[in-house]
XYZ file of C-alpha atoms in Angstrom:
668
model
C -14.231 -31.782 -5.099
C -14.455 -28.233 -6.395
C -10.820 -27.488 -7.024
C -8.385 -28.504 -9.726
C -8.583 -31.958 -11.245
C -6.760 -33.612 -14.092
C -3.144 -33.638 -15.166
C -1.384 -30.355 -15.819
C 1.953 -31.879 -16.831
C 1.530 -34.387 -19.701
C 4.117 -37.168 -19.736
C 4.918 -36.580 -23.386
C 6.060 -33.416 -25.076
C 2.945 -31.989 -26.649
C 2.312 -30.335 -29.982
C 1.284 -27.221 -28.050
C 4.775 -27.173 -26.516
C 6.356 -27.478 -29.951
C 4.033 -24.814 -31.362
C 4.988 -22.397 -28.594
C 8.655 -22.963 -29.391
C 7.979 -22.392 -33.086
C 6.143 -19.141 -32.388
C 9.009 -17.949 -30.213
C 11.532 -18.764 -32.933
C 9.606 -17.458 -35.943
C 7.846 -14.458 -34.418
C 9.960 -13.567 -31.413
C 7.091 -14.195 -29.000
C 7.996 -15.357 -25.528
C 5.005 -17.064 -23.986
C 5.628 -18.093 -20.396
C 2.205 -19.680 -20.166
C -0.995 -20.319 -22.053
C -2.499 -16.895 -21.289
C 0.388 -15.096 -22.975
C 0.125 -17.307 -26.052
C -3.646 -16.735 -26.249
C -3.219 -12.962 -25.922
C -0.706 -12.945 -28.772
C -2.966 -15.121 -30.923
C -5.923 -12.726 -30.716
C -3.830 -9.554 -30.858
C -2.010 -10.663 -34.021
C -4.470 -12.994 -35.794
C -2.715 -12.956 -39.172
C 0.598 -13.967 -37.610
C -1.054 -16.583 -35.432
C -2.842 -18.299 -38.313
C 0.333 -18.130 -40.421
C 2.060 -19.919 -37.552
C -0.648 -22.624 -37.558
C -0.280 -22.974 -41.333
C 3.476 -23.398 -41.043
C 3.397 -25.673 -38.006
C 1.150 -28.174 -39.773
C 3.078 -27.801 -43.051
C 0.141 -26.787 -45.192
C 2.643 -25.546 -47.761
C 2.866 -29.222 -48.715
C -0.704 -29.233 -50.034
C -1.197 -25.610 -51.128
C 2.228 -24.106 -51.722
C 4.007 -21.458 -49.650
C 2.260 -18.309 -48.511
C 3.278 -14.888 -49.730
C 4.926 -12.567 -47.221
C 2.938 -10.075 -45.189
C -0.130 -10.189 -42.976
C -2.377 -9.420 -45.950
C -1.580 -12.813 -47.444
C -3.313 -14.375 -44.437
C -6.030 -11.874 -43.500
C -6.792 -9.371 -46.241
C -9.764 -7.902 -44.351
C -10.740 -8.386 -40.707
C -14.219 -6.923 -41.165
C -17.060 -8.915 -39.595
C -19.019 -10.268 -41.303
C -17.031 -10.591 -44.517
C -13.466 -11.259 -43.354
C -11.194 -12.347 -46.222
C -8.834 -15.157 -45.283
C -5.893 -16.392 -47.361
C -6.788 -14.651 -50.643
C -5.506 -16.508 -53.688
C -4.810 -19.742 -51.798
C -6.143 -22.952 -53.330
C -6.228 -26.269 -51.502
C -8.454 -29.247 -50.771
C -9.477 -30.567 -47.349
C -9.009 -34.139 -48.584
C -5.335 -33.576 -49.435
C -4.783 -32.531 -45.819
C -6.060 -35.953 -44.704
C -4.684 -38.293 -47.349
C -1.148 -36.972 -47.014
C -0.933 -39.106 -43.845
C -1.620 -42.233 -45.883
C 0.770 -41.175 -48.633
C 3.480 -40.476 -46.067
C 3.121 -43.991 -44.678
C 3.599 -45.446 -48.157
C 4.708 -49.049 -48.047
C 5.678 -48.730 -44.401
C 3.921 -51.064 -41.987
C 2.196 -48.102 -40.364
C 0.049 -47.851 -43.495
C -1.839 -50.875 -42.183
C -2.822 -48.926 -39.084
C -6.571 -48.224 -39.081
C -7.705 -44.829 -40.259
C -11.388 -45.528 -39.551
C -12.861 -48.150 -37.237
C -16.589 -48.844 -37.394
C -18.417 -50.450 -34.466
C -22.138 -51.110 -34.234
C -24.375 -51.688 -31.262
C -23.879 -55.456 -31.362
C -20.100 -55.144 -31.611
C -19.751 -55.882 -35.336
C -16.485 -54.223 -36.318
C -14.984 -52.954 -39.578
C -11.664 -51.305 -40.422
C -10.368 -49.032 -43.160
C -6.587 -48.742 -43.073
C -4.553 -45.712 -44.036
C -3.239 -47.805 -46.945
C -6.766 -48.537 -48.213
C -8.337 -45.126 -47.630
C -6.987 -43.278 -50.721
C -8.208 -46.032 -53.044
C -11.689 -46.024 -51.548
C -11.941 -42.240 -51.728
C -10.639 -42.185 -55.295
C -13.059 -44.887 -56.401
C -16.040 -43.177 -54.788
C -15.047 -39.876 -56.381
C -14.810 -41.577 -59.771
C -18.323 -42.972 -59.310
C -19.641 -39.521 -58.470
C -17.894 -38.108 -61.531
C -19.544 -40.753 -63.716
C -22.893 -39.659 -62.288
C -22.151 -36.117 -63.421
C -20.999 -34.583 -60.124
C -18.614 -31.685 -60.571
C -17.245 -28.833 -58.472
C -20.013 -26.996 -56.623
C -22.621 -29.785 -56.893
C -24.132 -31.199 -53.701
C -23.842 -34.775 -52.450
C -26.107 -35.638 -49.509
C -25.847 -38.443 -46.968
C -28.736 -40.048 -45.067
C -26.686 -42.404 -42.968
C -25.766 -43.681 -39.514
C -22.307 -42.949 -38.101
C -20.387 -45.520 -40.148
C -17.051 -45.524 -41.935
C -18.755 -45.535 -45.325
C -20.190 -42.092 -44.527
C -16.684 -40.697 -44.050
C -15.516 -42.209 -47.359
C -18.538 -40.759 -49.162
C -17.874 -37.312 -47.720
C -14.187 -37.421 -48.638
C -14.975 -38.616 -52.159
C -17.387 -35.731 -52.690
C -15.075 -33.130 -51.156
C -12.150 -34.318 -53.268
C -14.090 -33.218 -56.367
C -14.908 -29.824 -54.899
C -18.503 -30.998 -54.428
C -20.403 -29.883 -51.330
C -21.371 -32.430 -48.683
C -24.337 -32.375 -46.320
C -25.310 -35.170 -43.950
C -28.405 -36.121 -41.985
C -28.773 -38.974 -39.521
C -31.242 -41.754 -40.267
C -33.033 -41.094 -36.986
C -34.762 -38.309 -38.937
C -37.968 -39.270 -40.716
C -37.871 -38.670 -44.491
C -39.852 -35.427 -44.252
C -37.495 -34.070 -41.593
C -34.435 -34.973 -43.650
C -36.020 -33.462 -46.762
C -36.672 -30.233 -44.851
C -32.912 -29.868 -44.777
C -31.470 -31.656 -47.777
C -34.096 -30.610 -50.343
C -32.977 -26.989 -49.913
C -29.628 -28.011 -51.414
C -31.001 -29.841 -54.481
C -28.370 -32.598 -54.200
C -27.278 -34.421 -57.318
C -26.476 -37.691 -55.511
C -27.920 -39.217 -52.351
C -26.030 -41.778 -50.259
C -28.133 -43.886 -47.870
C -27.951 -47.084 -45.819
C -30.555 -49.821 -46.009
C -30.796 -49.825 -42.221
C -29.030 -49.914 -38.876
C -29.431 -51.385 -35.416
C -30.635 -49.308 -32.457
C -31.821 -50.248 -28.961
C -31.591 -53.913 -29.855
C -33.788 -53.608 -32.943
C -33.025 -53.696 -36.656
C -34.298 -50.473 -38.209
C -35.124 -50.877 -41.911
C -34.613 -47.591 -43.762
C -35.232 -48.689 -47.343
C -38.726 -47.222 -47.662
C -37.684 -44.039 -45.850
C -34.667 -43.626 -48.110
C -36.850 -44.050 -51.200
C -39.307 -41.468 -49.871
C -36.467 -39.029 -49.235
C -35.000 -39.620 -52.692
C -38.382 -38.909 -54.279
C -38.501 -35.545 -52.496
C -35.154 -34.370 -53.888
C -35.679 -32.773 -57.303
C -32.777 -33.119 -59.681
C -31.396 -36.276 -58.060
C -29.474 -38.343 -60.620
C -27.825 -40.990 -58.449
C -28.685 -42.987 -55.332
C -25.865 -44.988 -53.726
C -26.908 -47.554 -51.098
C -24.761 -48.939 -48.293
C -26.165 -52.458 -47.972
C -28.394 -54.278 -50.418
C -29.723 -51.958 -53.148
C -32.131 -54.634 -54.404
C -34.176 -54.101 -51.226
C -34.558 -50.443 -52.097
C -37.777 -49.398 -53.910
C -36.951 -48.158 -57.385
C -36.865 -44.427 -58.070
C -36.049 -42.107 -60.921
C -32.377 -41.747 -59.979
C -29.796 -44.303 -61.043
C -29.253 -46.710 -58.148
C -26.062 -48.566 -57.324
C -24.412 -50.172 -54.335
C -21.700 -48.589 -52.234
C -19.570 -51.691 -52.768
C -19.670 -51.124 -56.527
C -18.983 -47.422 -56.019
C -15.699 -48.180 -54.223
C -14.639 -51.149 -56.365
C -10.834 -51.360 -56.709
C -9.147 -49.867 -59.727
C -11.791 -47.324 -60.681
C -9.462 -44.311 -60.449
C -6.662 -42.965 -58.253
C -7.575 -40.223 -55.846
C -6.888 -36.746 -57.246
C -8.311 -33.971 -55.025
C -9.200 -30.821 -56.959
C -7.659 -27.606 -55.556
C -10.396 -25.084 -54.742
C -10.462 -21.569 -53.340
C -9.798 -21.239 -49.625
C -13.449 -20.387 -48.916
C -14.972 -22.828 -51.415
C -17.891 -24.619 -49.699
C -16.873 -27.881 -48.041
C -20.131 -28.797 -46.324
C -23.495 -27.428 -45.267
C -24.621 -27.979 -41.687
C -28.106 -27.118 -40.464
C -29.517 -25.302 -37.478
C -32.014 -27.242 -35.365
C -35.027 -25.814 -37.214
C -37.326 -26.135 -34.206
C -39.152 -22.833 -34.832
C -38.578 -22.238 -38.517
C -36.976 -23.568 -41.619
C -33.551 -25.022 -40.764
C -30.756 -22.659 -41.806
C -28.056 -24.114 -44.035
C -24.694 -23.000 -42.623
C -21.881 -23.145 -45.180
C -18.219 -23.665 -44.193
C -15.189 -23.492 -46.455
C -12.333 -25.925 -47.099
C -9.490 -23.778 -45.824
C -11.165 -22.447 -42.711
C -12.115 -25.927 -41.535
C -8.646 -27.349 -42.209
C -6.947 -24.623 -40.175
C -9.465 -24.512 -37.349
C -9.630 -28.284 -36.915
C -5.871 -28.697 -36.996
C -5.630 -26.041 -34.304
C -8.390 -27.472 -32.109
C -7.615 -31.170 -32.553
C -3.865 -30.958 -33.127
C -2.872 -28.299 -30.601
C -5.567 -28.252 -27.927
C -6.421 -31.977 -27.970
C -2.857 -32.952 -28.949
C -4.063 -35.606 -31.394
C -1.464 -37.231 -33.623
C -0.750 -40.508 -35.392
C -0.555 -42.400 -32.108
C -4.108 -41.591 -31.057
C -7.492 -43.285 -31.343
C -10.187 -40.589 -31.336
C -13.797 -41.489 -30.577
C -16.613 -38.988 -30.181
C -20.039 -40.612 -30.003
C -22.130 -38.625 -32.477
C -24.460 -38.677 -35.486
C -24.384 -37.136 -38.956
C -26.909 -34.470 -37.944
C -24.549 -33.112 -35.270
C -21.466 -30.997 -35.951
C -19.407 -33.321 -33.771
C -19.502 -35.823 -36.654
C -17.717 -33.239 -38.783
C -15.361 -32.432 -35.934
C -14.538 -36.093 -35.319
C -13.093 -36.296 -38.829
C -10.500 -33.784 -37.607
C -8.825 -36.814 -36.082
C -7.926 -37.885 -39.623
C -6.458 -34.431 -40.307
C -4.065 -35.162 -37.435
C -3.227 -38.671 -38.674
C -5.163 -40.344 -35.843
C -7.509 -43.314 -36.020
C -11.176 -42.371 -35.604
C -13.955 -44.608 -34.290
C -17.462 -44.425 -35.775
C -20.172 -45.908 -33.556
C -23.642 -46.770 -34.853
C -26.254 -47.511 -32.215
C -27.550 -46.419 -28.850
C -25.077 -45.111 -26.301
C -27.091 -46.825 -23.556
C -27.955 -50.257 -24.996
C -27.940 -52.853 -23.666
C -26.883 -50.738 -20.687
C -25.046 -47.563 -19.706
C -21.706 -49.389 -19.970
C -21.868 -49.714 -23.774
C -19.535 -46.877 -24.754
C -17.020 -47.723 -22.028
C -16.682 -51.154 -23.620
C -15.948 -49.497 -26.959
C -13.334 -47.248 -25.316
C -11.641 -50.284 -23.761
C -11.892 -52.598 -26.771
C -10.514 -50.047 -29.227
C -7.869 -48.660 -26.851
C -9.315 -45.191 -27.302
C -6.975 -42.419 -26.175
C -9.400 -39.468 -26.573
C -13.067 -40.177 -25.767
C -15.734 -37.556 -26.449
C -19.267 -37.895 -25.164
C -22.206 -35.964 -23.722
C -23.134 -34.928 -20.183
C -26.190 -37.154 -20.553
C -24.112 -40.288 -21.160
C -21.825 -39.459 -18.233
C -24.826 -38.737 -16.012
C -26.399 -42.057 -17.004
C -23.138 -43.842 -16.196
C -22.987 -42.226 -12.766
C -26.601 -43.012 -11.927
C -26.129 -46.622 -13.043
C -23.363 -46.943 -10.452
C -20.684 -47.692 -13.056
C -16.993 -47.737 -12.173
C -15.456 -47.834 -15.673
C -11.855 -47.647 -14.501
C -12.338 -50.756 -12.349
C -14.396 -52.782 -14.805
C -12.412 -52.061 -17.978
C -8.833 -51.610 -19.080
C -8.804 -47.885 -19.830
C -5.041 -47.535 -19.594
C -4.832 -46.008 -23.091
C -7.302 -43.227 -22.253
C -5.679 -39.830 -21.673
C -8.583 -37.368 -22.050
C -12.388 -37.312 -21.822
C -14.271 -34.624 -23.729
C -17.847 -33.496 -23.257
C -20.170 -31.150 -25.115
C -23.804 -30.606 -26.034
C -24.562 -28.814 -22.771
C -22.608 -27.665 -19.737
C -20.831 -30.435 -17.850
C -21.742 -30.253 -14.169
C -18.961 -30.078 -11.615
C -20.031 -33.315 -9.932
C -19.431 -35.198 -13.190
C -15.825 -33.962 -13.265
C -15.545 -35.420 -9.764
C -17.230 -38.672 -10.837
C -14.715 -39.101 -13.673
C -11.835 -38.448 -11.292
C -13.172 -41.008 -8.808
C -14.447 -43.816 -11.040
C -12.671 -43.540 -14.404
C -9.124 -42.509 -13.526
C -7.692 -40.131 -10.934
C -6.162 -37.083 -12.578
C -7.650 -37.858 -16.005
C -8.036 -34.517 -17.831
C -11.609 -33.554 -18.701
C -12.190 -31.239 -21.648
C -15.618 -29.654 -21.447
C -15.989 -27.678 -24.684
C -18.445 -25.130 -26.051
C -18.823 -24.050 -29.643
C -21.371 -24.980 -32.203
C -22.628 -25.755 -35.658
C -22.085 -22.092 -36.509
C -18.284 -22.443 -36.473
C -18.032 -26.267 -36.505
C -15.514 -26.132 -33.665
C -15.127 -25.027 -30.068
C -14.678 -21.485 -28.823
C -13.374 -22.724 -25.493
C -12.639 -25.926 -23.638
C -9.923 -28.017 -22.121
C -6.404 -27.825 -23.455
C -3.433 -30.088 -22.996
C -1.233 -28.994 -20.121
C -3.738 -26.538 -18.616
C -5.239 -27.255 -15.162
C -8.817 -28.526 -15.073
C -11.268 -27.010 -12.599
C -14.532 -28.858 -12.035
C -17.464 -27.110 -13.698
C -15.308 -24.862 -15.888
C -14.003 -24.720 -19.441
C -10.271 -24.380 -18.979
C -9.356 -21.799 -21.616
C -10.467 -19.643 -24.489
C -9.013 -21.385 -27.528
C -6.151 -19.873 -29.446
C -7.299 -17.413 -32.085
C -10.725 -16.991 -30.433
C -11.168 -13.397 -29.242
C -13.900 -14.305 -26.764
C -15.159 -11.813 -24.199
C -18.065 -11.523 -21.773
C -19.918 -8.238 -22.304
C -22.269 -6.155 -20.239
C -25.206 -4.637 -22.173
C -23.149 -1.473 -22.762
C -20.262 -3.548 -24.276
C -18.048 -3.293 -21.184
C -15.886 -6.448 -20.973
C -16.513 -8.333 -17.730
C -14.253 -10.498 -15.594
C -15.820 -12.591 -12.870
C -19.341 -11.506 -13.811
C -22.005 -12.996 -16.056
C -22.298 -11.385 -19.479
C -23.078 -12.068 -23.126
C -20.544 -14.239 -24.942
C -19.134 -12.327 -27.905
C -16.329 -12.950 -30.387
C -14.672 -9.658 -31.283
C -12.432 -10.772 -34.167
C -12.983 -13.133 -37.114
C -12.163 -16.839 -37.120
C -11.366 -18.765 -40.325
C -14.200 -21.252 -39.716
C -16.937 -18.663 -39.307
C -19.491 -19.463 -42.010
C -18.817 -18.569 -45.604
C -22.523 -17.698 -45.466
C -25.982 -19.219 -45.226
C -27.449 -21.270 -48.047
C -29.836 -19.255 -50.244
C -28.876 -16.008 -48.497
C -27.021 -14.245 -51.277
C -27.363 -10.781 -49.750
C -26.243 -12.017 -46.311
C -29.271 -10.590 -44.505
C -30.085 -13.762 -42.551
C -26.421 -14.338 -41.717
C -25.992 -10.836 -40.283
C -29.257 -11.079 -38.368
C -28.197 -14.373 -36.768
C -24.955 -13.112 -35.232
C -24.195 -9.433 -35.816
C -27.355 -7.313 -35.561
C -27.729 -7.308 -31.793
C -28.520 -3.909 -30.275
C -25.999 -2.814 -27.667
C -26.722 0.077 -25.320
C -24.400 2.959 -24.492
C -21.513 3.322 -26.908
C -22.121 -0.128 -28.381
C -23.671 1.400 -31.500
C -20.308 2.917 -32.352
C -18.382 -0.311 -32.055
C -17.344 -2.597 -34.856
C -19.879 -5.448 -35.221
C -19.106 -8.444 -33.052
C -20.358 -12.018 -33.145
C -22.989 -12.516 -30.418
C -23.304 -16.220 -29.790
C -26.342 -16.238 -27.505
C -24.807 -17.712 -24.338
C -24.411 -16.288 -20.850
C -20.793 -16.737 -19.791
C -18.425 -15.800 -17.000
C -14.745 -15.314 -17.832
C -12.804 -15.887 -14.621
C -9.675 -14.041 -13.567
C -7.766 -17.229 -14.474
C -8.991 -17.082 -18.079
C -11.334 -20.061 -17.697
C -15.056 -19.943 -18.507
C -18.359 -20.944 -16.954
C -21.341 -21.281 -19.309
C -24.666 -20.417 -17.662
C -27.085 -21.225 -20.475
C -28.665 -19.546 -23.459
C -29.100 -15.794 -23.158
C -32.315 -16.017 -25.178
C -33.720 -18.376 -22.524
C -32.757 -16.220 -19.551
C -34.427 -16.721 -16.210
C -35.231 -13.203 -15.014
C -36.848 -13.151 -11.606
C -37.331 -9.712 -10.037
C -34.774 -8.241 -12.403
C -32.091 -10.788 -11.480
C -30.842 -12.757 -14.465
C -29.994 -16.395 -13.872
C -28.689 -19.173 -16.101
C -30.541 -22.448 -16.425
C -27.289 -24.427 -16.616
C -26.455 -23.493 -13.013
C -29.748 -25.001 -11.836
C -29.288 -28.126 -13.976
C -25.896 -28.753 -12.409
C -27.419 -28.813 -8.931
C -30.646 -30.681 -9.675
C -29.247 -33.321 -12.023
C -26.705 -34.229 -9.359
C -29.534 -35.551 -7.160
C -29.754 -39.327 -7.475
C -33.513 -39.471 -8.074
C -33.408 -36.947 -10.934
C -32.607 -38.189 -14.438
C -32.929 -34.784 -16.127
C -34.203 -31.291 -15.306
C -35.880 -28.540 -17.332
C -36.371 -25.075 -15.811
C -38.261 -22.262 -17.531
C -39.144 -18.664 -16.737
C -42.608 -17.659 -17.941
C -43.860 -14.066 -17.977
C -47.502 -13.612 -17.040
C -50.025 -10.779 -16.809
C -49.366 -7.682 -14.674
C -45.708 -8.546 -14.140
C -46.365 -12.060 -12.827
C -43.556 -14.608 -13.234
C -43.735 -18.414 -13.033
C -40.580 -20.513 -12.779
C -41.462 -24.223 -12.877
C -38.879 -26.992 -12.681
C -39.813 -30.096 -14.664
C -37.947 -33.284 -13.828
C -37.755 -36.801 -15.172
C -37.139 -39.414 -12.504
C -34.951 -42.446 -11.995
C -36.679 -45.784 -11.455
C -39.607 -45.612 -9.041
C -38.742 -42.206 -7.562
C -41.594 -39.739 -7.049
C -41.881 -35.990 -6.693
C -43.096 -35.919 -3.100
C -42.705 -33.345 -0.351
C -39.356 -34.761 0.731
C -37.791 -34.640 -2.747
C -39.230 -31.179 -3.448
C -37.819 -29.874 -0.172
C -34.418 -31.445 -0.883
C -34.283 -29.886 -4.351
C -35.123 -26.473 -2.877
C -32.541 -26.884 -0.120
C -29.771 -27.867 -2.550
C -30.536 -24.966 -4.882
C -30.813 -22.461 -2.025
C -27.539 -23.634 -0.490
C -25.465 -23.938 -3.643
C -26.944 -21.065 -5.655
C -29.353 -18.657 -3.971
C -32.964 -18.394 -2.771
C -33.839 -16.640 -6.052
C -32.924 -19.808 -7.968
C -35.482 -21.957 -6.136
C -38.338 -22.851 -8.540
C -41.981 -22.094 -7.865
C -42.974 -25.704 -8.496
C -41.331 -29.066 -9.080
C -43.327 -31.091 -11.601
C -42.707 -34.693 -12.691
C -42.628 -34.856 -16.481
C -42.825 -37.809 -18.878
C -39.796 -36.441 -20.726
C -37.773 -33.378 -21.668
C -38.021 -32.232 -25.305
C -34.731 -31.783 -27.151
C -33.518 -30.958 -30.606
C -32.155 -34.020 -32.355
C -28.681 -32.900 -31.340
C -29.607 -32.918 -27.658
C -30.345 -29.248 -26.883
C -33.212 -28.658 -24.469
C -36.045 -26.695 -26.087
C -36.132 -23.923 -23.500
C -37.175 -21.029 -25.735
C -40.106 -22.567 -27.651
C -41.511 -24.409 -24.618
C -41.372 -21.185 -22.595
C -43.541 -19.585 -25.278
C -45.943 -22.530 -25.147
C -46.332 -22.256 -21.381
C -46.956 -18.527 -21.731
C -49.691 -19.181 -24.270
C -47.853 -17.437 -27.074
C -48.154 -18.875 -30.593
C -45.071 -20.761 -31.667
C -44.563 -22.832 -34.790
C -42.528 -25.872 -33.757
C -41.523 -28.343 -36.426
C -42.145 -31.770 -34.831
C -39.617 -33.320 -37.199
C -36.824 -31.429 -35.449
C -37.669 -32.781 -31.963
C -36.584 -36.073 -30.455
C -40.062 -36.759 -28.987
C -42.733 -34.528 -30.569
C -45.488 -36.042 -28.394
C -44.125 -34.129 -25.404
C -45.161 -30.763 -26.869
C -48.821 -31.488 -26.239
C -48.079 -32.419 -22.633
C -46.295 -29.103 -21.959
C -49.024 -27.191 -23.759
C -51.553 -28.750 -21.381
C -49.427 -27.785 -18.354
C -49.425 -24.199 -19.559
C -53.193 -24.225 -20.018
C -53.679 -25.597 -16.503
C -51.481 -23.008 -14.813
C -53.373 -20.321 -12.948
C -51.702 -16.963 -12.469
């Protein structure tokens, strides 16, 4: 189906409904539909973000705001916007108030964090227990000498202990940064060593693809590469850990009862909360710094309003510490929801693994990747028949564009009318720019709306806004969760170069700087979006620009194709080569019949210009460790241009040699 799917009229009154009423009452805004509310939010950003502040009662943790727009947005200049000057708060207060509010009530025994591993071993941290654990961990950090502005690093799987460690650090005003244990020590050090952390938190191992992965030696190697480390806290058995120079203790001792009550330290609105890292495939990973206040506001808006999460929800997004979705998943706690942390492979022992978690934990909001959904479809799963998914009310997807046929698959095999929220954002803002939203119709292959407070436009090269045409995605007004800055970039040069220094033709040079995100996007006349792929990996055949995501949607819908990888390579004298690499399902082969069928599907659904020059069976597709296809660096490799790829940032570094050989074999 290519039309609308999903529910447009939720059975319960949503927080978005209540927010719209509040805006009408407080600001005199009459919004007859989502588009009107969005237009008001980007036209009057200070009033909109004041409304978010008031709706989620942030006065309770930071005190009331002063009157006037300047108390919310003192300067709208980009980069360098000044949000909520003079406000002091702590992200952790915004979470723990849900536990405090429950008090002795029975709801305090509701889980705040559920941990599930690949074998089904399950742990719980209740809302009643969470403040004590966070307070105890913070006290341990304080004893190790951690104070406001110090860095605490995690080298951990997606487990509940990682969330407690982060909250304990943040409560002190310390800065958190996490890295998944799928990274080798050198790869993790390439990120974390830049921050000179004072304390490292690791796990002694985890289970993945049916195997126990021992990480003791790797953790010791990482610790040895972090100068200035004074403490090493181990989830598991610290006696198995090789000794180092830092004081070593167990996580269990660090959260022992009675150490100290939780007492979050108020910090400035833009005080660093965490440092996330860019993929680092072609250079040193960039440390992207986000502030306490911006994350609190943005995540309450995205998770509370758009996803409609509240205390009745169980929120599960399958992720890892190296991916910003781990940070975003914690937004469920900001809304008072239960969150589920899953450690293990999404596809072991089979493609049904995560659907069992969704059923067992009565998940109401399940976030995943197009790859996991594609694997479920190709395995012939019918999750709605085989599991009790009656609690599930939304499926989210991100990491790459969600193909239209997967919307249809969800509608057919998971639940008819189940809303699908395909979102797009990134590490840069640790949230989504656009996606599904409660109460808004879902159209297969599209992101339903631009999110409130996100002044997103599609621009032609001369800065003309486009509707119904492909253009560059830009954000024309500041957002509170735009980075405070980059780590070790005191003059802001690298930050400006990353987002704001793009050259626009025509009158663009006279326009206020805008955030250029690097995606090709179409904004439809309904206000929805279609993402076509990275603008720095554009396919440009005979002057016609095409997005790789459009081709992936067609090709990856073919049963024999597991994954596709299309590249546009410039050659001598204006030559252009557009190969399509595919990985195959089972015993399928790239023969004349499959090649012809691929070409026919692309020609019919897209255009003759989209048909590749060759279809080549590949042993794999290289990705960043957060699942992004390496289109730009591999294009350079095929063209014979020098490119410095850090193998530690790639999921399968051995593939680079294979693609390099394909480039060498190509004859122009």
